mmCIF file of C-alpha atoms in Angstrom:
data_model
loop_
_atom_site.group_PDB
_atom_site.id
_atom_site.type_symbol
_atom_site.label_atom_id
_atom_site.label_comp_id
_atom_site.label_asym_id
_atom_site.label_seq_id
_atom_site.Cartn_x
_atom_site.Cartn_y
_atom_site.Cartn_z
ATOM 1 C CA UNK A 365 39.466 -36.171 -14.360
ATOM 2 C CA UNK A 366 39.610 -39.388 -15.997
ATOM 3 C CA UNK A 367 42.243 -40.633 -18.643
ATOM 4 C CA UNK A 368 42.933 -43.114 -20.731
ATOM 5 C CA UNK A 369 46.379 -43.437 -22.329
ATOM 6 C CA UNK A 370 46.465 -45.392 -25.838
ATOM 7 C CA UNK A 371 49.131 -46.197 -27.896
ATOM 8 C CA UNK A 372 51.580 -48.877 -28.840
ATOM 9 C CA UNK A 373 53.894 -50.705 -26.857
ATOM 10 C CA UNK A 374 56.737 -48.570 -26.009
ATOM 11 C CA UNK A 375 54.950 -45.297 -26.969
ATOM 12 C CA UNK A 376 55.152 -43.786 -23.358
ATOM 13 C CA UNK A 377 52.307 -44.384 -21.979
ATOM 14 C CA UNK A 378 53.227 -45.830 -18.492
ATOM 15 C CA UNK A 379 56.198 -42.939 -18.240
ATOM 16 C CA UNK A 380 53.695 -40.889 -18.726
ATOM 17 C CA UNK A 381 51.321 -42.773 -16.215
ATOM 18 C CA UNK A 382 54.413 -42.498 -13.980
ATOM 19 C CA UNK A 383 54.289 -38.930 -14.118
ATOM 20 C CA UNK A 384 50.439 -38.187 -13.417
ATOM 21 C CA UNK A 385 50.549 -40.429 -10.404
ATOM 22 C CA UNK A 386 53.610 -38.141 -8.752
ATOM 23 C CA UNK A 387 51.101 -35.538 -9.856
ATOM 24 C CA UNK A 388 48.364 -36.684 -7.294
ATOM 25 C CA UNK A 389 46.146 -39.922 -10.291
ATOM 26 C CA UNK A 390 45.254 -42.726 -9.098
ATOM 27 C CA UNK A 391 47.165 -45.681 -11.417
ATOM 28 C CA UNK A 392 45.316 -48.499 -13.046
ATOM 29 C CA UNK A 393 48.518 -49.848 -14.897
ATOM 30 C CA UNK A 394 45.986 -52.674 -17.279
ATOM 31 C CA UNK A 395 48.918 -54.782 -17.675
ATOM 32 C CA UNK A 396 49.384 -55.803 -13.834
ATOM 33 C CA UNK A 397 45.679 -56.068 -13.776
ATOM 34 C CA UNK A 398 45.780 -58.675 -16.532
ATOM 35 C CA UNK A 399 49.133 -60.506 -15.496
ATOM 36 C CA UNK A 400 47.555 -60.699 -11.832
ATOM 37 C CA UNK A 401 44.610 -62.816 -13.541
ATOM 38 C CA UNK A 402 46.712 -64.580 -15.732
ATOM 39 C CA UNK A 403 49.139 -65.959 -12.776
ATOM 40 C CA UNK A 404 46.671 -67.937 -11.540
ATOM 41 C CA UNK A 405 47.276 -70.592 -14.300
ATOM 42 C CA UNK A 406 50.350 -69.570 -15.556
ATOM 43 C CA UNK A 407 53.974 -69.311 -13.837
ATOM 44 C CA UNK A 408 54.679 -65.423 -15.244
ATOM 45 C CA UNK A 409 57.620 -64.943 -13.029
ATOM 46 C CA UNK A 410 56.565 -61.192 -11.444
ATOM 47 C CA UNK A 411 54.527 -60.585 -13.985
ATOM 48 C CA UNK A 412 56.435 -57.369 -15.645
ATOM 49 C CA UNK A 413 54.910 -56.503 -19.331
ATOM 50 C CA UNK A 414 58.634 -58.653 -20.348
ATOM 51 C CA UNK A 415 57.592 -61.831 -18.332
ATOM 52 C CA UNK A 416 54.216 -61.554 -20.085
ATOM 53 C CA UNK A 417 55.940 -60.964 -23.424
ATOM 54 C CA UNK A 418 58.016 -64.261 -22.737
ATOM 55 C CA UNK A 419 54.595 -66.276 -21.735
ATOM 56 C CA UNK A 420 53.145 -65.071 -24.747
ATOM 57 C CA UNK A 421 55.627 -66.105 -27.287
ATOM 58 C CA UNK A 422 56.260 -64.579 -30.807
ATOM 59 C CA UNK A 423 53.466 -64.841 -33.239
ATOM 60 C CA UNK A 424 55.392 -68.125 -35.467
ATOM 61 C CA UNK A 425 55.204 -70.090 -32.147
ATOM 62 C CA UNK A 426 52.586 -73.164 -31.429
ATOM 63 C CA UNK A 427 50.996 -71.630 -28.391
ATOM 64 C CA UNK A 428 51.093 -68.119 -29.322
ATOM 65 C CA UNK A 429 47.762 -68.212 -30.633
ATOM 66 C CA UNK A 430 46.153 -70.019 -27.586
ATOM 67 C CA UNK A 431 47.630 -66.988 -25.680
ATOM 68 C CA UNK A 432 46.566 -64.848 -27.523
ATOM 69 C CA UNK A 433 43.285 -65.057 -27.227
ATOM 70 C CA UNK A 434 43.327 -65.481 -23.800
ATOM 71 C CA UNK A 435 45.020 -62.043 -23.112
ATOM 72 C CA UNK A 436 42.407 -60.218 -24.393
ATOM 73 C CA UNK A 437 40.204 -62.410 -22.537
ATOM 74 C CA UNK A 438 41.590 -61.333 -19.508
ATOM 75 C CA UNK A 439 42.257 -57.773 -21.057
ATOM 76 C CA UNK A 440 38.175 -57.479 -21.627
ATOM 77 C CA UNK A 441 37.190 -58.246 -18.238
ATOM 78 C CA UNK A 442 39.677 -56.175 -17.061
ATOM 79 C CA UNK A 443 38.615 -52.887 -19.168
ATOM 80 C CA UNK A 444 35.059 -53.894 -18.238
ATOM 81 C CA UNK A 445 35.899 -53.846 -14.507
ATOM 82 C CA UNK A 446 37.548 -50.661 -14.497
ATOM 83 C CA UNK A 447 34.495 -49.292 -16.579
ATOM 84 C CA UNK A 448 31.773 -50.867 -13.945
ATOM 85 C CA UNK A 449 33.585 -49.053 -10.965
ATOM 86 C CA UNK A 450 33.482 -45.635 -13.120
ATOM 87 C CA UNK A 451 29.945 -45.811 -13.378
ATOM 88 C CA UNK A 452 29.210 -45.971 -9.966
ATOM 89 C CA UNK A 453 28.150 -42.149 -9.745
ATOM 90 C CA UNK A 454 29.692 -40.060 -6.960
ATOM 91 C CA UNK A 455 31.274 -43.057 -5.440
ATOM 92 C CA UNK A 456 33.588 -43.291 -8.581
ATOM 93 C CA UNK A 457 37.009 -42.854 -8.460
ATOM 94 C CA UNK A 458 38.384 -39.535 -9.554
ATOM 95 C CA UNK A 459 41.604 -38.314 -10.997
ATOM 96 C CA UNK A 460 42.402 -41.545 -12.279
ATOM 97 C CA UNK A 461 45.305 -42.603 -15.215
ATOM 98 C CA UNK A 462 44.251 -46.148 -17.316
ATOM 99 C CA UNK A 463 47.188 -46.919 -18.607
ATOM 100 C CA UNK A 464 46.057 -49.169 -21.512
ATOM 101 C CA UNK A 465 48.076 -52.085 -23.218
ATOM 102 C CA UNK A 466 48.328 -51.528 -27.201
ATOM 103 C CA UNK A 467 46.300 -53.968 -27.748
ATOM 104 C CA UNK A 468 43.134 -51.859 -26.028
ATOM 105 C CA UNK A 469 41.857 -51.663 -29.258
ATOM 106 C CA UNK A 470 40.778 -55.196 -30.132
ATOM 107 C CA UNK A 471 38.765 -55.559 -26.864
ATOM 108 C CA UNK A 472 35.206 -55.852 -27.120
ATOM 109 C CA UNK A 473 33.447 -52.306 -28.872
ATOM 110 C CA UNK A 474 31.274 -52.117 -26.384
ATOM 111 C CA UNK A 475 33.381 -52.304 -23.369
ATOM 112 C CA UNK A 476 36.039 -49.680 -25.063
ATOM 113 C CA UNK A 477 32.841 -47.393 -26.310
ATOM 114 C CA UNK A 478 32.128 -47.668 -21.970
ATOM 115 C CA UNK A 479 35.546 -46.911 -21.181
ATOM 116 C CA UNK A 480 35.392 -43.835 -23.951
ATOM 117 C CA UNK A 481 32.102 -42.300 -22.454
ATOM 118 C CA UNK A 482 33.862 -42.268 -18.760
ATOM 119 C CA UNK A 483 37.555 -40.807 -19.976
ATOM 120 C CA UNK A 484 39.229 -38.836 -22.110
ATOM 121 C CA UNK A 485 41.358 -40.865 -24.444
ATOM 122 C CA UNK A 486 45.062 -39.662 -25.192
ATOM 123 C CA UNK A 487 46.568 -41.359 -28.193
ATOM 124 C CA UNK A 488 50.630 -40.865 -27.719
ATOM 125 C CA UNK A 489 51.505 -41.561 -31.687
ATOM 126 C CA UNK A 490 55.074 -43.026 -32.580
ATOM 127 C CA UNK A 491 56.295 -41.074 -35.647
ATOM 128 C CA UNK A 492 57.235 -43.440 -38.818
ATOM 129 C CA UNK A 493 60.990 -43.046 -38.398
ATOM 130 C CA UNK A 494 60.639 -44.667 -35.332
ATOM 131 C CA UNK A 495 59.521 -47.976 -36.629
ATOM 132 C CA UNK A 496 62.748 -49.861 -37.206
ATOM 133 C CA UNK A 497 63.617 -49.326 -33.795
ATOM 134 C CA UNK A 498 60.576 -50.777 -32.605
ATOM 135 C CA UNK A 499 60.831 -53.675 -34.450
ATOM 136 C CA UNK A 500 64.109 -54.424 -33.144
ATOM 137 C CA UNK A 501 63.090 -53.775 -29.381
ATOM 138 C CA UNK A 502 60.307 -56.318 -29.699
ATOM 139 C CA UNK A 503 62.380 -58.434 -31.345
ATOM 140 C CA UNK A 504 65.306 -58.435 -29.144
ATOM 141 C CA UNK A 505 62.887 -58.458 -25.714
ATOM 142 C CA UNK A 506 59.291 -59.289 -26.856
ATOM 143 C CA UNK A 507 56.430 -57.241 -24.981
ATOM 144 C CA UNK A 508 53.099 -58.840 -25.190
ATOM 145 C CA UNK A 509 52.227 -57.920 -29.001
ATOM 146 C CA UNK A 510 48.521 -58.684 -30.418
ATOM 147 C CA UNK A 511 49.065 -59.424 -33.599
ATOM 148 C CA UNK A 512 45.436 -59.743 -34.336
ATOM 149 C CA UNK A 513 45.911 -61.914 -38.027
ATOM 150 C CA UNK A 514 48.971 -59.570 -39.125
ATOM 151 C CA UNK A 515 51.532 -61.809 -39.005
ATOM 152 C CA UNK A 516 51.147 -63.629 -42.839
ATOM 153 C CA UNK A 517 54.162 -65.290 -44.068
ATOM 154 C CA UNK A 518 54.975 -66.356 -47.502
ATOM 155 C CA UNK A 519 55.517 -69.624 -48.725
ATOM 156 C CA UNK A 520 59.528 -70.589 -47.630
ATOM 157 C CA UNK A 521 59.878 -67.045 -45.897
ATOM 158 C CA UNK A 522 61.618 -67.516 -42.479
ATOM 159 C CA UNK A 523 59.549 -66.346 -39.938
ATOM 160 C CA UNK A 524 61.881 -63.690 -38.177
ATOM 161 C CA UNK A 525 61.933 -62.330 -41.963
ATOM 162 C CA UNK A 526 57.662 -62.367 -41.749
ATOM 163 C CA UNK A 527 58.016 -61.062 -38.673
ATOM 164 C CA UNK A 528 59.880 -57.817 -39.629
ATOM 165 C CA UNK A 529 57.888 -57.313 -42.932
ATOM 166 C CA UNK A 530 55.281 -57.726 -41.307
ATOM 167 C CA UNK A 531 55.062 -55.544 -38.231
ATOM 168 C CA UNK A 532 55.533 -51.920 -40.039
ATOM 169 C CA UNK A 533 51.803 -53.063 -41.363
ATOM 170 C CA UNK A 534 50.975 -53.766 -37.702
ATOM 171 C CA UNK A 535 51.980 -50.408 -36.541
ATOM 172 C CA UNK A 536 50.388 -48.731 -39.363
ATOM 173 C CA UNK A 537 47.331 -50.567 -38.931
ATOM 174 C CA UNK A 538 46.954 -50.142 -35.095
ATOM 175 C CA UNK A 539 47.655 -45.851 -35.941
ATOM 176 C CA UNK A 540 44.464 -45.935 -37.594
ATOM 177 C CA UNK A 541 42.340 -47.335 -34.614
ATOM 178 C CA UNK A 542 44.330 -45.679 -32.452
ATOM 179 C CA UNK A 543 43.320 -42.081 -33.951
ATOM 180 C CA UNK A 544 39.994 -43.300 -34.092
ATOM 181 C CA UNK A 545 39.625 -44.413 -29.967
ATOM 182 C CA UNK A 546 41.279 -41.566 -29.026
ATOM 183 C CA UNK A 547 39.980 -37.824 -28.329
ATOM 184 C CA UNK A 548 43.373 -36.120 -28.850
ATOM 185 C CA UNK A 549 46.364 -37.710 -30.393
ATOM 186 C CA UNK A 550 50.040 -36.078 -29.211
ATOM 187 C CA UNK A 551 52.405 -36.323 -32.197
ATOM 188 C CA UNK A 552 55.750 -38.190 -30.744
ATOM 189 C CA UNK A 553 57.893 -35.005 -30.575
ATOM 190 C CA UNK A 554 55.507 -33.077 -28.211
ATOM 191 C CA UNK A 555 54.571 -35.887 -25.812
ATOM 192 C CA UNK A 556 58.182 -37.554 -25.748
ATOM 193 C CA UNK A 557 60.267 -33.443 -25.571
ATOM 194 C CA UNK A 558 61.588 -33.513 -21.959
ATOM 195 C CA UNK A 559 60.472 -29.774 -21.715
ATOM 196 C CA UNK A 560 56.432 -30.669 -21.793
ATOM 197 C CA UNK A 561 55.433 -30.146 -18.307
ATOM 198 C CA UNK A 562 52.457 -32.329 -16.767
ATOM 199 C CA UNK A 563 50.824 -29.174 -16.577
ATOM 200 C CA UNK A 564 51.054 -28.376 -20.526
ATOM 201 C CA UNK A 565 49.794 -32.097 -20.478
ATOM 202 C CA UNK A 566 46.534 -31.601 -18.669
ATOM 203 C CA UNK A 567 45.806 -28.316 -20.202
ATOM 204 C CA UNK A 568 46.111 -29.908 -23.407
ATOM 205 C CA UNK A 569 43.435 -32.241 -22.251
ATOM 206 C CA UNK A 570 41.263 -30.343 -20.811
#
């Protein structure tokens, strides 16, 4: 079995990742795959999704852009790696977890169409109520955050005040993708209730 976790940052997918792997997966955590190609240009510190978050920058920054594009750069050749090995036949791994970044969805079609054919994709979806919250965590300890041409600010509008107008759009914009990527989508109060079981997980997929 072969899955792909999808979702925004903070959703749950690497807890859930976490989880799997006690259960016997193999873990291809996409983040530490990109962060080990990006540290050989960049000091990252150890390279946790928060170091990346930090070389990245927020959106209003000068470099941000620059970065930007190069982390879904490396995030493309990445994804397309982790596709080739799939498609080596019987040699493939098996029982595998991709834990995808949230930004999975901007990488090129053809690579995630690859990655779609080999696994089933699990959407974890935030509910709405949660996105306050979200904002603040990103604010308050940036991830590495695509923003893909959502961040617009308005003439004389301070860019923290873009930056939390702006990101409910983000979130609601990414949901959309997101549903249409994945195979099954697990609303927010099934995949994050303490009581569902790995096994009510897997069943669900399969």
């Amino acid at each position: 079995m072969i899955i792909g976790l999808l979702g925004m940052s903070g959703a749950g997918k690497s807890s859930w990742a976490a989880r799997l792997a006690a259960a016997g997966f193999t873990w291809l955590h996409c983040d530490d795959l990109i962060a080990a190609r990006i540290r050989a240009d960049y000091d990252i510190g150890n390279g946790s999704v928060y170091d990346l978050g930090q070389w990245m920058g927020l959106p209003y920054e000068a470099h941000y852009a620059e970065r930007e594009a190069l982390y879904l750069e490396h995030e493309t050749v990445v994804l397309s790696t982790i596709a080739d090995a799939f498609e080596q036949g019987p040699d493939a791994p098996q029982n595998v977890i991709i834990d995808m970044t949230g930004s999975a969805i901007y990488v090129n079609p053809e690579v995630m169409q690859r990655i779609r054919q080999l696994a089933t994709i699990v959407y974890l979806a935030v509910a709405p109520e949660r996105q306050a919250q979200m904002v603040e965590e990103y604010i308050a300890q940036p991830r590495p955050v695509l923003w893909h041409g959502l961040y617009q600010p308005k003439p004389g509008e301070l860019p923290i005040t873009t930056l939390m107008r702006c990101y409910p759009q983000l979130l609601n914009t990414r949901e959309a993708l997101y549903r249409q990527l994945g195979h099954i989508t697990l609303p927010e109060a099934v995949h994050r209730n303490p009581a569902y079981t790995t096994a009510e997980f897997l069943a669900a997929i399969r």
